[in-house]
XYZ file of C-alpha atoms in Angstrom:
466
model
C 0.000 0.000 0.000
C 1.325 3.470 -0.870
C 2.173 6.139 1.657
C -0.852 8.173 0.612
C -3.367 5.392 0.105
C -3.436 4.316 3.728
C -4.593 7.676 5.044
C -8.006 9.270 4.896
C -6.764 12.840 4.631
C -3.269 13.961 3.641
C -3.629 17.186 5.637
C -3.793 15.012 8.765
C -0.560 13.175 7.966
C 3.016 13.813 6.862
C 2.496 11.874 3.623
C 3.484 13.446 0.282
C 0.773 15.532 -1.347
C -0.460 14.154 -4.670
C -1.058 16.463 -7.666
C -4.851 16.366 -7.299
C -4.549 17.607 -3.703
C -2.522 20.710 -4.635
C -5.291 23.299 -4.578
C -3.685 26.535 -3.379
C -2.831 29.165 -5.990
C -0.202 31.866 -5.693
C -2.969 34.274 -4.670
C -4.209 31.855 -1.995
C -0.690 31.690 -0.570
C -0.208 35.457 -0.772
C -3.398 35.789 1.291
C -2.250 33.135 3.767
C 1.246 34.525 4.305
C 0.088 38.120 4.136
C -2.354 37.386 6.919
C 0.245 35.466 8.934
C 2.567 38.467 8.581
C 0.285 40.787 10.544
C -0.732 40.766 14.179
C -0.119 42.012 17.671
C 3.231 40.265 18.085
C 4.529 41.898 14.913
C 3.529 45.284 16.377
C 5.483 44.453 19.523
C 8.493 43.348 17.443
C 8.364 46.637 15.518
C 8.270 48.493 18.804
C 11.554 46.822 19.806
C 13.377 48.784 17.081
C 12.746 52.167 18.704
C 13.861 54.263 20.450
C 17.212 52.463 19.950
C 16.992 53.418 16.284
C 15.476 56.603 14.929
C 12.269 56.136 12.949
C 14.130 56.732 9.690
C 16.710 54.073 10.543
C 13.948 51.741 11.704
C 12.053 52.143 8.409
C 15.172 51.283 6.411
C 15.885 48.278 8.640
C 12.279 47.150 8.185
C 12.468 47.448 4.395
C 15.774 45.554 4.115
C 14.828 42.935 6.715
C 11.403 42.284 5.183
C 12.887 41.695 1.721
C 15.715 39.454 2.977
C 13.563 37.480 5.396
C 10.682 37.010 2.956
C 13.079 35.962 0.187
C 14.496 33.265 2.471
C 10.951 32.216 3.368
C 10.108 32.085 -0.346
C 13.025 29.719 -0.996
C 11.640 27.310 1.591
C 8.150 27.768 0.107
C 9.447 26.804 -3.344
C 11.116 23.676 -1.985
C 8.010 22.608 -0.088
C 5.789 22.978 -3.142
C 8.279 21.210 -5.422
C 8.497 18.115 -3.203
C 5.024 18.174 -1.600
C 6.031 17.214 1.942
C 5.985 19.000 5.330
C 8.983 21.091 6.366
C 10.568 18.686 8.834
C 10.175 15.778 6.416
C 11.943 17.965 3.848
C 14.819 18.357 6.328
C 15.408 14.603 6.111
C 16.957 15.036 2.677
C 19.855 17.145 3.932
C 20.256 15.973 7.541
C 19.132 12.342 7.325
C 15.951 10.713 8.602
C 17.165 10.726 12.199
C 19.173 13.914 11.766
C 15.900 15.718 11.010
C 14.860 15.073 14.610
C 17.316 17.810 15.683
C 15.541 20.680 13.870
C 12.232 18.999 14.687
C 12.975 19.362 18.394
C 13.986 23.003 17.963
C 10.978 23.669 15.780
C 8.570 22.203 18.321
C 10.117 24.395 21.018
C 9.924 27.569 18.912
C 6.374 26.838 17.726
C 5.234 26.196 21.275
C 6.868 29.518 22.159
C 5.061 31.326 19.346
C 1.704 29.738 20.174
C 2.230 30.695 23.816
C 3.108 34.302 22.982
C 0.129 34.566 20.614
C -2.330 33.351 23.231
C -0.648 35.547 25.846
C -0.911 38.726 23.769
C -4.469 38.047 22.612
C -5.596 37.400 26.169
C -3.699 40.440 27.460
C -5.360 42.784 24.962
C -8.802 41.273 25.525
C -8.289 41.581 29.285
C -7.306 45.231 28.885
C -10.478 45.852 26.865
C -12.763 44.250 29.448
C -10.901 45.976 32.271
C -11.425 49.359 30.630
C -15.041 48.703 29.651
C -16.373 46.717 32.616
C -13.720 46.818 35.341
C -13.053 43.073 34.908
C -9.682 41.843 33.653
C -10.540 38.138 33.039
C -7.097 37.257 31.653
C -7.407 33.515 32.428
C -10.860 33.368 30.811
C -9.578 34.970 27.600
C -6.499 32.740 27.511
C -8.677 29.621 27.715
C -11.114 30.943 25.114
C -8.436 31.840 22.573
C -6.579 28.569 23.135
C -9.778 26.597 22.444
C -10.625 28.617 19.308
C -7.132 28.266 17.853
C -7.007 24.542 18.625
C -10.327 24.016 16.817
C -8.968 25.938 13.817
C -5.865 23.720 13.797
C -8.096 20.649 13.719
C -9.709 22.082 10.559
C -6.418 22.144 8.641
C -4.778 24.717 6.351
C -6.836 24.371 3.153
C -10.118 24.961 4.996
C -8.735 27.947 6.917
C -7.253 29.613 3.818
C -10.271 29.107 1.567
C -13.119 29.576 4.037
C -11.728 32.068 6.557
C -8.705 34.031 5.397
C -9.511 34.560 1.717
C -13.217 35.309 2.204
C -13.070 37.498 5.305
C -9.989 37.949 7.485
C -7.563 39.461 4.989
C -10.007 42.136 3.843
C -10.932 43.389 7.298
C -7.245 43.453 8.257
C -6.417 45.603 5.226
C -9.160 48.013 6.246
C -8.013 47.998 9.884
C -4.372 48.635 8.921
C -5.410 51.583 6.751
C -7.481 52.955 9.639
C -4.534 52.649 12.066
C -2.292 54.612 9.719
C -5.040 57.211 9.369
C -5.250 57.448 13.167
C -1.490 57.922 13.470
C -1.188 60.621 10.818
C -4.240 62.580 12.005
C -3.737 62.313 15.781
C 0.062 62.783 15.894
C 2.730 64.900 14.265
C 4.443 62.025 12.447
C 7.060 64.194 10.641
C 8.180 65.457 14.065
C 8.525 61.859 15.261
C 10.865 61.162 12.345
C 13.079 64.057 13.391
C 13.703 62.525 16.835
C 17.122 60.799 16.971
C 17.653 57.242 18.089
C 18.944 56.701 21.604
C 21.392 53.922 20.746
C 21.694 50.476 22.267
C 20.625 48.691 19.080
C 22.844 48.615 15.991
C 21.290 49.069 12.561
C 22.148 45.584 11.315
C 21.033 44.055 14.594
C 17.715 45.780 13.871
C 17.678 44.188 10.404
C 18.311 40.789 12.003
C 15.384 41.404 14.346
C 13.099 42.096 11.379
C 14.387 39.056 9.496
C 13.663 36.858 12.531
C 9.899 37.092 11.997
C 9.721 35.662 8.451
C 12.575 33.235 9.158
C 10.658 31.910 12.169
C 8.073 30.596 9.662
C 10.683 28.785 7.536
C 10.565 25.494 9.504
C 6.821 25.232 8.834
C 6.216 26.983 5.509
C 6.170 23.667 3.632
C 3.425 22.388 5.957
C 1.111 24.735 4.024
C 2.872 25.281 0.705
C 2.991 21.552 -0.038
C -0.616 22.151 -1.143
C 0.491 24.741 -3.732
C -0.343 24.142 -7.380
C 3.090 25.230 -8.648
C 6.480 25.930 -7.015
C 6.794 29.320 -8.756
C 3.427 30.484 -7.462
C 4.396 29.182 -4.034
C 7.559 31.320 -4.024
C 6.030 34.548 -5.319
C 2.819 34.319 -3.313
C 4.759 33.733 -0.109
C 7.429 36.349 -0.808
C 5.110 39.171 -1.841
C 2.379 38.450 0.715
C 4.688 38.172 3.690
C 7.077 40.998 2.734
C 4.252 43.532 2.396
C 2.502 42.492 5.589
C 5.711 42.283 7.616
C 6.813 45.753 6.489
C 3.410 47.326 7.206
C 2.997 45.945 10.724
C 6.614 46.441 11.763
C 6.181 50.043 10.656
C 2.948 50.363 12.619
C 4.632 49.001 15.743
C 7.547 51.429 15.476
C 5.255 54.393 14.810
C 2.853 53.492 17.603
C 5.528 53.126 20.271
C 6.940 56.531 19.282
C 3.553 58.207 19.055
C 2.113 56.748 22.252
C 5.314 57.208 24.243
C 5.162 53.704 25.699
C 7.735 50.944 25.903
C 7.327 47.897 23.638
C 6.102 45.684 26.450
C 3.508 48.260 27.514
C 2.406 48.809 23.915
C -0.687 46.623 24.126
C -2.082 48.523 27.109
C -1.247 51.899 25.555
C -2.801 50.793 22.273
C -6.018 49.744 23.996
C -6.211 53.050 25.859
C -5.500 55.197 22.786
C -7.729 53.378 20.324
C -10.515 52.831 22.804
C -10.972 56.586 23.098
C -11.524 56.970 19.338
C -14.468 56.302 17.082
C -14.316 52.719 15.795
C -11.344 52.092 18.088
C -12.957 49.169 19.872
C -13.950 47.632 16.551
C -10.353 47.860 15.313
C -9.107 46.079 18.429
C -11.696 43.327 18.092
C -10.755 42.807 14.434
C -7.047 42.563 15.286
C -7.833 40.063 18.031
C -10.002 37.913 15.767
C -7.395 37.958 13.008
C -4.616 37.087 15.460
C -6.133 33.627 15.881
C -4.700 32.458 12.551
C -1.108 32.905 13.783
C -1.787 30.767 16.845
C -3.662 28.241 14.664
C -0.640 27.946 12.359
C 1.754 27.413 15.255
C -0.416 24.791 16.929
C -1.050 22.948 13.644
C 2.611 22.914 12.615
C 3.784 21.824 16.061
C 1.603 18.746 15.618
C 2.898 18.177 12.063
C 6.510 18.525 13.231
C 5.923 16.060 16.054
C 4.597 13.576 13.507
C 8.028 13.632 11.847
C 9.280 11.732 14.892
C 6.013 10.126 16.077
C 4.183 9.356 12.847
C 1.808 6.806 14.414
C 0.183 9.307 16.789
C -2.962 10.837 15.197
C -2.502 14.463 14.285
C -5.758 15.458 15.990
C -4.491 14.113 19.316
C -1.242 16.040 18.931
C -3.121 19.246 18.053
C -5.214 19.029 21.229
C -2.138 18.265 23.354
C -0.169 21.174 21.884
C -3.073 23.581 22.409
C -3.290 22.527 26.054
C 0.456 22.963 26.655
C 0.429 26.402 24.997
C -2.457 27.449 27.247
C -0.627 26.396 30.406
C 2.505 28.243 29.312
C 0.484 31.349 28.405
C -0.742 31.498 31.983
C 2.870 31.495 33.227
C 4.952 33.227 30.515
C 6.679 36.604 30.612
C 6.638 38.668 27.389
C 9.896 40.283 28.496
C 11.774 37.301 27.015
C 10.376 37.982 23.546
C 13.446 39.774 22.135
C 15.779 37.006 23.307
C 13.448 34.478 21.715
C 13.580 36.267 18.338
C 17.377 36.371 18.166
C 17.703 32.682 19.053
C 15.255 31.758 16.275
C 17.437 33.432 13.690
C 20.605 31.841 15.029
C 19.214 28.328 14.651
C 17.143 28.489 11.503
C 18.957 30.854 9.105
C 21.974 28.518 8.660
C 19.676 25.475 8.595
C 17.874 26.983 5.617
C 21.268 27.584 3.995
C 22.143 23.882 4.306
C 18.743 22.703 3.053
C 18.727 25.128 0.123
C 22.226 24.057 -0.932
C 21.232 20.404 -0.752
C 18.100 20.931 -2.849
C 19.254 23.455 -5.450
C 22.928 22.449 -5.828
C 23.536 18.906 -4.599
C 20.197 17.399 -5.723
C 19.789 19.880 -8.624
C 16.236 20.770 -7.661
C 14.815 17.247 -7.468
C 14.014 14.889 -4.597
C 12.320 11.518 -4.781
C 9.636 12.037 -2.108
C 9.354 8.294 -1.418
C 13.043 8.191 -0.450
C 12.397 10.687 2.363
C 10.434 7.983 4.198
C 12.587 4.924 3.464
C 14.803 3.592 6.216
C 18.116 2.537 4.675
C 17.449 4.558 1.516
C 19.241 7.464 -0.121
C 18.683 9.826 2.820
C 19.603 7.353 5.536
C 23.328 8.263 5.225
C 25.097 6.724 8.242
C 22.719 5.483 10.873
C 20.130 8.074 9.808
C 22.450 11.085 10.198
C 24.250 13.187 7.575
C 27.106 14.344 9.765
C 28.723 16.765 7.250
C 25.426 18.655 6.875
C 24.905 18.792 10.640
C 28.468 20.050 11.099
C 27.925 22.843 8.546
C 24.661 23.773 10.250
C 26.422 24.073 13.625
C 29.210 26.130 12.034
C 26.572 28.482 10.625
C 24.973 28.748 14.064
C 28.372 29.627 15.571
C 28.924 32.257 12.872
C 25.530 33.807 13.590
C 26.339 33.954 17.298
C 29.744 35.467 16.612
C 28.206 38.203 14.481
C 25.068 38.837 16.543
C 25.097 37.046 19.893
C 22.044 36.336 21.974
C 21.349 38.931 24.670
C 21.106 36.159 27.311
C 23.908 37.206 29.734
C 25.195 33.742 30.660
C 25.185 32.566 27.037
C 26.859 35.797 25.922
C 29.616 35.378 28.523
C 30.221 31.774 27.450
C 30.474 32.782 23.797
C 32.763 35.680 24.671
C 35.163 33.314 26.417
C 35.039 30.821 23.548
C 35.657 33.308 20.746
C 38.205 35.195 22.865
C 40.216 31.998 23.298
C 40.301 31.718 19.497
C 41.533 35.294 19.158
C 38.333 36.450 17.462
C 36.775 39.854 18.289
C 33.411 39.418 19.986
C 30.774 40.455 19.231
C 31.224 41.567 15.638
C 27.546 42.456 15.249
C 27.072 46.172 14.744
C 28.655 46.606 11.319
C 27.853 43.303 9.620
C 24.618 41.775 10.825
C 24.323 38.012 11.079
C 21.569 36.808 8.751
C 23.139 37.096 5.300
C 26.697 36.013 6.318
C 25.519 32.916 8.211
C 23.131 31.905 5.406
C 25.787 32.364 2.710
C 28.405 30.505 4.782
C 26.097 27.520 5.316
C 24.900 27.508 1.688
C 28.349 27.720 0.087
C 29.992 25.328 2.542
C 27.398 22.615 2.076
C 27.130 23.171 -1.683
C 30.831 22.268 -1.887
C 30.934 19.557 0.790
C 27.624 17.971 -0.209
C 28.618 17.819 -3.869
C 31.974 16.192 -3.071
C 30.415 13.673 -0.669
C 27.631 12.930 -3.143
C 30.106 12.188 -5.940
C 32.105 9.811 -3.747
C 28.904 8.142 -2.629
C 27.726 7.786 -6.213
C 31.017 6.156 -7.253
C 30.876 3.717 -4.319
C 27.306 2.702 -5.187
C 28.164 1.901 -8.838
């Protein structure tokens, strides 16, 4: 029996998608990724850029970071559509069937983190609204409600959500809401004066670019979970790139402008936003729309956590994993601190930018743009390597991670001290972040290194198999 034939619904498995199941057009994917590129957490991330950077510097960082990050996301989207498998199954080609468990573990942790932050922020804003309107905060109630809604959406699967929710309703009301927020900013505040205010320092320009890139790159380990349903790889790339780049740039810009205009810190932005918008006509409606739309980000994180877990535990039903992930995210949302958000973003980039470099080199250079999907599931097959691990690829990935840390280290004090001692012992200046950034150098290093190493290893392997 084939991999696909023994399952009732491919969206509930990690099986390859057959041609007749590829229903999403480039426009569908632009809507999906455009909608996933907006939300409350993106506003908070935009707020992290200022006042360290001036608004002018922040806008340039947002433009550059959105293009770079969305281009990298588009590469992963192309690969996912070309092969028709989920993201962590796709990682088996480069890292080996068992080697893919390493990014799977990291991906599950980051997706749980994202789902937790999404539920946290949605509940926090809803609690601020009810506190202002009725004197009742009800944070726990809202956290439970949003966790249940997002878990039910994840049980529905991506095709249903894109076609029946995002494309028909959510994307249009978010466009209108975004336009209204810009109108509010430019009519209620002297925006040109805000642009004349200098940055206060503490955040380098290229570190700001890396922060912007972190948002689209955070979606890389799950983009193929959705884009495997794309009709064509080209449409998958362009829909993802254009949709996400535009949305990411708009909401990062909104976050930076709002934190400047409202005079609040990034972690107080949600409360300040509720207070400012609540006093305006249609302000409450705008907040409700943002909250409702935010559910798709949490849905995506819960759904893809379950799909990633199936890479290692394929016999567990996806529905059971979805419910379990939703429950864990709810518990964490009741305990989490949003103050760790910036640290979280930098660590995402450090892990996943070089991983994408390795995977892209393996697909586009070593495999010349073609994988046999069946081989990704076969123990002892082409992607088994040695004991299920492709050690050269894993080594290049770790080298790329080290390069990212050298160029733009995590702000976690203990980790930063450890890295400082390590690089200092090697005679390397640390950190080297401010002038170079970390995203492009670490991606290029991983891509070029594995393109060379993977090609050489592949040729030797081919000769030994003949």
